[in-house]
Amino acid sequence: MEVPLYQGFVLAVTIAREAIDEFRRFQRDKEMNSQLYSKLTVRGKVQVKSSDIQVGDLIIVEKNQRIPSDMVFLRTSEKAGSCFIRTDQLDGETDWKLKVAVSCTQRLPALGDLFSISAYVYAQKPQLDIHSFEGTFTREDSDPPIHESLSIENTLWASTIVASGTVIGVVIYTGKETRSVMNTSNPKNKVGLLDLELNQLTKALFLALVVLSVVMVTLQGFAGPWYRNLFRFLLLFSYIIPISLRVNLDMGKAAYGWMIMKDENIPGTVVRTSTIPEELGRLVYLLTDKTGTLTQNEMVFKRLHLGTVSYGTDTMDEIQSHVFNSYLQVHSQASGHNPSSAPLRRSQSSTPKVKKSVSSRIHEAVKAIALCHNVTPVYEARAGVTGETEFAEADQDFSDENRTYQASSPDEVALVRWTESVGLTLVSRDLASMQLKTPSGQVLTYCILQMFPFTSESKRMGIIVRDESTAEITFYMKGADVAMSTIVQYNDWLEEECGNMAREGLRTLVVAKRTLTEEQYQDFESRYSQAKLSIHDRTLKVAAVVESLEREMELLCLTGVEDQLQADVRPTLEMLRNAGIKIWMLTGDKLETATCIAKSSHLVSRTQDIHIFRPVTNRGEAHLELNAFRRKHDCALVISGDSLEVCLRYYEHELVELACQCPAVVCCRCSPTQKAHIVTLLRQHTRKRTCAIGDGGNDVSMIQAADCGIGIEGKEGKQASLAADFSITQFRHIGRLLMVHGRNSYKRSAALGQFVMHRGLIISTMQAVFSSVFYFASVPLYQGFLMVGYATIYTMFPVFSLVLDQDVKPEMAILYPELYKDLTKGRSLSFKTFLIWVLISIYQGGILMYGALVLFEAEFVHVVAISFTALILTELLMVALTIRTWHWLMVVAEFLSLGCYVASLAFLNEYFGIGRVSFGAFLDVAFITTVTFLWKVSAITVVSCLPLYVLKYLKRKLSPPSYSKLSS
């Protein structure tokens, strides 16, 4: 029997494709696990594979190496006792993070001394949160024992990369317990909706097969060994089950994948999961990351506002000349004096306050921006010079071309770059001091007395510096307008200007300063160090001491920095919205920034209100907030990760239901697992198709959880694009990917699937008619070779050429994204369309068989040849009827199949000696070439196809589909 052979082939094709995908993954994993690292032992350094590293090992990681497991940072080669790491694969932020070594081990004279001390590290149990860690480091052999508390800044998480120096750490978590692995979910095999729908229809067909066979046996009257006849009927009608459907669809999917990759309009697109291209045509929810996906993650300084004057990009040269002049004056005054005399003190605070000139205000503002930050200039050693030049202090090369800035936020880098462009350059920085270079080339040194880093609670950062030349102590501060408006002296312009900048999509920072006397500072320092040593409520006490300084500060300026959007983000989002796709933005960023980008990218349209969900911590608050939100109509929702967590705990169903009605939703401060959780919720609650798009390692969970994951190859590495089903190079390509390729894949697969089913049904109908006419004999109508030929060589090419069909030109589909809305209703393949095809098959099968029997009573022996010829012609005509846009390959396929059939008619009885009886009698060449044969076959074919052509024509005229209205 040829069916098992065919099934074997079908399975082999599918298995081979899956196996290749699996093997590639296996190779990638193996490569990662066999990377070598240096492990420090009592006997010296040993090389170990990363898969052999265990908890408690001391591992040495060089610059630009990936950290293999979660470690506590013990020592570094850097003098300052700190180093930078890149965390883009962990949390999706491209900036560098500063990590500090445990001071007890950093102070040891040499590396080997790590083994001469007796100490242990206590770490909490493995957790999901990548931003927190609690532990202690205890050295027992000193007197008294040294206890150090360990926090997030003493840890090096796996999959981050060392950006400066060499680090030594003790391993605390490995394998499945590392933060990065705990934050990724296991990928599951994705099955497209279309495949599920076709499976349903195949089940229905199987039932039909059983029912038909039972009916046949019943009509026989259960005579004789009826169960044997039942099985014979099951085999005869087995063509109802579309076995070739899988192969045809798999080949179709491969073809769509090839078309997507070959599309010149979206270069660089890669299809990594070839099983779900049709999903792209059915999406309702698009969940996108912000940084690097919608924005380029490149900050540019756009505006400086001093209260009375505002400087934009076109007036920066004025600032430059002001800065230049003010430094020239200071310089000339200083050089006029005897250099050995006391350092020049500029106007002390004792003099009455005069209204300052614009020039001095600009000078102050620029200086504040150049000093108040956490940026470190890094000098790359020039090629040919050994790496030691970094440490050669005296002859350090401050030249501009090989300086790069490193900071924990790209905003800060943008600000420092800007001060460099107007003439005040940051040339070096360590933990205790920083140096600025003035336009005239003089280097000013500032001693850093205290540093108050930025936290998401305080929303501001501060620094206290002492000017080495004047011994003046200044407290500089910058932060978000909400935090700063209460700290600075009264003014009437800050709030209004912040609003104006935010509407332009700029990220605003307020800069302020306060001059301190030596006494004030000493008093502050003693209170501050006391607070830092307290054991209970340490953070509260420290914050209280710092707040005592944050009073009546002098407002210097307001800065606006723009995070540039990716190319064509606005029109793309517009197009997706018109296509009926609801867009959710899930980001780890701050609420203000997220809202800002949502507005500037037109994710939220200009006229829409934004409802910012207030932070909630318990059930009652969540209930009140949800009610407040329910009363608003057609407004976008902005919610933070913590509030979301609380609401989902108590009111999951209500929240999702309300959020789904919103035109746009922004979730900020989301952890990677939360992103994945939101996707899963949407899928469960709405039963609609979701798509996630992102570009960093932090988006991997979300991409794998969605029905269809798209990765962007961006600055944040390739992790997202490797884990995704489709990988693109730019966000704007998603429009074409969905509107054109998604649409075509879905429509074509639906047509292909139904046609393959029709092909099996029609021949089974003919078999049923044949059997019933001949007193329900379980005799096959066609011999094996004809059946195999029918399913393959005679009709395969035209049917498969349906994958080239398109109902709308690509330009049309992009111009009218509304067409996409119809697809999400799933009307191209449903039980309704399926029943229509079943009826067509029964009608045609019946006509072909009865026609053959009626017209050829005399030469009954020729029934097979006639009905089979008519059947092939009908199939070819039906393909022509289904096609919406002709392609030259389709025409070739039609004629090729017809040619194959005619050729085989002529040669079968001579070449294939398949028994004289079976073929010799039927394939009488003399008879086939007679006129009667030709006209009778034509008549049957016309009767079976003409009514369908007429019906199709009437349907196009009376209720045309939406796309035909456009193309006419």
mmCIF file with all atom_site columns, C-alpha atoms in Angstrom, residues 301 303-307 479 481 493-494 497-499 501 508-511 555-560:
data_model
loop_
_atom_site.group_PDB
_atom_site.id
_atom_site.type_symbol
_atom_site.label_atom_id
_atom_site.label_alt_id
_atom_site.label_comp_id
_atom_site.label_asym_id
_atom_site.label_entity_id
_atom_site.label_seq_id
_atom_site.pdbx_PDB_ins_code
_atom_site.Cartn_x
_atom_site.Cartn_y
_atom_site.Cartn_z
_atom_site.occupancy
_atom_site.B_iso_or_equiv
_atom_site.pdbx_formal_charge
_atom_site.auth_seq_id
_atom_site.auth_comp_id
_atom_site.auth_asym_id
_atom_site.auth_atom_id
_atom_site.pdbx_PDB_model_num
ATOM 1  C CA . PHE A 1 301 ? 21.331 67.450 24.748 1.00 0.00 ? 301 PHE A CA 1
ATOM 2  C CA . ARG A 1 303 ? 17.880 72.634 25.598 1.00 0.00 ? 303 ARG A CA 1
ATOM 3  C CA . LEU A 1 304 ? 19.213 74.717 28.482 1.00 0.00 ? 304 LEU A CA 1
ATOM 4  C CA . HIS A 1 305 ? 16.786 77.022 30.284 1.00 0.00 ? 305 HIS A CA 1
ATOM 5  C CA . LEU A 1 306 ? 17.967 79.678 32.745 1.00 0.00 ? 306 LEU A CA 1
ATOM 6  C CA . GLY A 1 307 ? 14.605 81.130 33.693 1.00 0.00 ? 307 GLY A CA 1
ATOM 7  C CA . GLY A 1 479 ? 17.121 65.622 39.786 1.00 0.00 ? 479 GLY A CA 1
ATOM 8  C CA . ASP A 1 481 ? 11.375 68.347 38.760 1.00 0.00 ? 481 ASP A CA 1
ATOM 9  C CA . TRP A 1 493 ? 8.979  79.468 35.912 1.00 0.00 ? 493 TRP A CA 1
ATOM 10 C CA . LEU A 1 494 ? 10.220 75.986 36.758 1.00 0.00 ? 494 LEU A CA 1
ATOM 11 C CA . GLU A 1 497 ? 8.982  75.124 31.598 1.00 0.00 ? 497 GLU A CA 1
ATOM 12 C CA . CYS A 1 498 ? 9.197  71.474 32.731 1.00 0.00 ? 498 CYS A CA 1
ATOM 13 C CA . GLY A 1 499 ? 5.736  70.923 31.311 1.00 0.00 ? 499 GLY A CA 1
ATOM 14 C CA . MET A 1 501 ? 9.836  70.389 27.679 1.00 0.00 ? 501 MET A CA 1
ATOM 15 C CA . THR A 1 508 ? 14.173 67.162 32.093 1.00 0.00 ? 508 THR A CA 1
ATOM 16 C CA . LEU A 1 509 ? 16.632 67.595 34.944 1.00 0.00 ? 509 LEU A CA 1
ATOM 17 C CA . VAL A 1 510 ? 16.725 70.516 37.377 1.00 0.00 ? 510 VAL A CA 1
ATOM 18 C CA . VAL A 1 511 ? 20.184 71.678 38.506 1.00 0.00 ? 511 VAL A CA 1
ATOM 19 C CA . LEU A 1 555 ? 18.187 77.194 41.110 1.00 0.00 ? 555 LEU A CA 1
ATOM 20 C CA . LEU A 1 556 ? 20.732 77.304 38.288 1.00 0.00 ? 556 LEU A CA 1
ATOM 21 C CA . CYS A 1 557 ? 19.091 75.854 35.210 1.00 0.00 ? 557 CYS A CA 1
ATOM 22 C CA . LEU A 1 558 ? 16.828 73.286 33.664 1.00 0.00 ? 558 LEU A CA 1
ATOM 23 C CA . THR A 1 559 ? 18.214 70.858 31.062 1.00 0.00 ? 559 THR A CA 1
ATOM 24 C CA . GLY A 1 560 ? 16.343 68.941 28.389 1.00 0.00 ? 560 GLY A CA 1
#
